[in-house]
Amino acid sequence: MNEERIVWFNGMLMPDDEVALSPFDLGVANGLGVFETLMAYEGSTPTFDRHYERLKTSAAVMDLAVPVAAELADAIQGVIKANELEGERARVRITLGTGSRPMQSSDDSCDIQDYIFITAVPQPERTDIAELILVPMRCNERSATSGLKSTSYANYLLAYRHARKEGADEAVMMNTMGQLCECSMANLFVVKDGCVFTPPLSSGCLPGVTRGLVMELCQREGIPVEEVELTEDVLFISEEIFITSSGREVQAAKMVDTSLTGPGPITQRLADAYRDIITQSA
């Protein structure tokens, strides 16, 4: 990897320390922005199309313009090559933010210089099994940003920090109705009696790209899968637990201080099937 980190900012490749954002930008000052994180495998981004569609959905809520897919795809390749990551597994992040504008202004015609940047860094290796812990932070399923990849990420980061301080790898978050929602940076699945269960999108969880792929794989592999409202007790009586995200892919999980081992047979089957899809598409 190139020691100098190169990013793509508003159409240009440049060192990250040359990126200039105004402290008056709403994306900087108020978190009015969206992002996507996807994986590059030796330069290939097999899930780009799915992430691009979700980026457009999130950006529309924030009234942010999204470059055409071909431009973003070319920009991602430029960042990967500039950072000499073609031979590695890299984490790519696309961030769109709202530029400067008076907070109280209702004039949509005023000139706002929004911004977009793309970064790429090596993806660290993960553990074989993630240890989880329930945290007090809640997901608000009624929030305007529920289900979006919003840069207003404090609630999730605080949940993740809480989990790490308690010796866990990830935080399990419930919503305001006391139902299981998601992890701070991953979607949550449990296996009981041979069936895969995951919280529904109505719980407030992110419509994860990997989540969606795993549900498709369940159908392809003949594994029963259901989106259902779940309570915390299921975490302690399930036969298997796994979490999904672009970086973690399909990762076996267990609650802290429990004897559950992994990955279980269904988790392993889905993890292998997911990796096969990624490899074939790369």
Coordinates of C-alpha atoms in Angstrom, one line a residue, residues 7-116:
V7 CA -8.5 10.1 -1.9
W8 CA -10.9 11.1 -4.6
F9 CA -12.5 14.4 -3.7
N10 CA -15.0 16.2 -5.9
G11 CA -13.6 14.7 -9.1
M12 CA -9.9 14.8 -8.3
L13 CA -7.3 12.4 -6.8
M14 CA -5.3 14.1 -4.1
P15 CA -3.5 13.3 -0.8
D16 CA -6.0 13.1 2.1
D17 CA -4.3 16.0 3.9
E18 CA -5.1 18.3 1.0
V19 CA -8.9 17.8 1.2
A20 CA -10.5 21.1 2.3
L21 CA -14.0 21.2 3.8
S22 CA -15.6 24.2 5.3
P23 CA -16.6 24.1 9.0
F24 CA -19.9 25.6 7.8
D25 CA -20.7 22.6 5.6
L26 CA -23.8 21.0 6.9
G27 CA -22.3 17.6 6.3
V28 CA -19.4 18.5 8.6
A29 CA -21.2 20.5 11.2
N30 CA -24.4 18.6 11.4
G31 CA -23.9 15.2 9.8
L32 CA -26.1 15.8 6.9
G33 CA -24.7 13.3 4.5
V34 CA -24.7 9.6 3.5
F35 CA -22.1 7.0 2.8
E36 CA -21.6 3.5 1.5
T37 CA -18.9 1.0 2.5
L38 CA -18.0 -1.8 0.1
M39 CA -15.2 -4.3 -0.4
A40 CA -12.7 -4.5 -3.2
Y41 CA -11.2 -7.9 -3.9
E42 CA -7.9 -7.4 -5.8
G43 CA -9.4 -4.4 -7.4
S44 CA -12.8 -5.9 -8.2
T45 CA -16.0 -4.6 -6.5
P46 CA -18.6 -7.3 -7.1
T47 CA -21.3 -5.7 -5.0
F48 CA -20.9 -2.2 -6.4
D49 CA -24.3 -2.1 -8.2
R50 CA -26.2 -3.0 -5.1
H51 CA -24.4 -0.4 -3.0
Y52 CA -24.9 2.2 -5.7
E53 CA -28.7 1.6 -5.7
R54 CA -28.8 2.0 -1.9
L55 CA -26.6 5.1 -2.1
K56 CA -29.1 6.7 -4.5
T57 CA -32.0 5.9 -2.1
S58 CA -30.2 7.4 0.9
A59 CA -29.0 10.4 -1.1
A60 CA -32.6 11.2 -2.3
V61 CA -33.7 11.6 1.3
M62 CA -31.0 14.1 1.9
D63 CA -31.5 15.9 -1.5
L64 CA -28.0 15.0 -2.5
A65 CA -27.0 14.4 -6.1
V66 CA -25.2 11.1 -6.9
P67 CA -22.7 10.9 -9.8
V68 CA -23.6 8.3 -12.5
A69 CA -22.5 4.8 -11.8
A70 CA -19.7 4.7 -14.4
E71 CA -18.1 7.8 -12.9
L72 CA -18.1 6.4 -9.4
A73 CA -16.9 3.0 -10.6
D74 CA -13.9 4.7 -12.4
A75 CA -13.2 6.9 -9.4
I76 CA -13.1 3.8 -7.1
Q77 CA -10.6 2.1 -9.4
G78 CA -8.5 5.3 -9.4
V79 CA -8.4 5.4 -5.6
I80 CA -7.5 1.7 -5.4
K81 CA -4.7 2.0 -7.9
A82 CA -3.4 5.3 -6.4
N83 CA -3.1 3.5 -3.0
E84 CA -1.5 0.4 -4.5
L85 CA -4.3 -1.9 -3.2
E86 CA -5.0 -3.8 -6.4
G87 CA -3.6 -7.0 -4.9
E88 CA -5.4 -6.7 -1.5
R89 CA -8.8 -6.9 0.1
A90 CA -9.6 -3.2 0.6
R91 CA -12.5 -1.3 2.2
V92 CA -13.9 1.4 0.0
R93 CA -16.0 4.2 1.4
I94 CA -18.1 6.7 -0.7
T95 CA -19.3 9.7 1.3
L96 CA -21.7 12.4 0.1
G97 CA -22.2 15.5 2.2
T98 CA -24.2 18.7 2.1
G99 CA -22.3 21.9 1.7
S100 CA -22.7 25.4 3.2
R101 CA -26.1 26.8 3.7
P102 CA -27.8 28.8 6.5
M103 CA -29.5 26.2 8.8
Q104 CA -32.7 28.3 9.0
S105 CA -32.9 29.0 5.3
S106 CA -35.9 27.6 3.3
D107 CA -34.5 28.8 0.0
D108 CA -33.8 25.7 -2.0
S109 CA -32.4 27.9 -4.9
C110 CA -29.4 29.1 -3.0
D111 CA -26.1 27.8 -4.3
I112 CA -24.9 24.8 -2.2
Q113 CA -21.6 23.2 -3.0
D114 CA -22.1 19.6 -1.9
Y115 CA -19.1 17.3 -1.7
I116 CA -18.2 13.7 -2.4

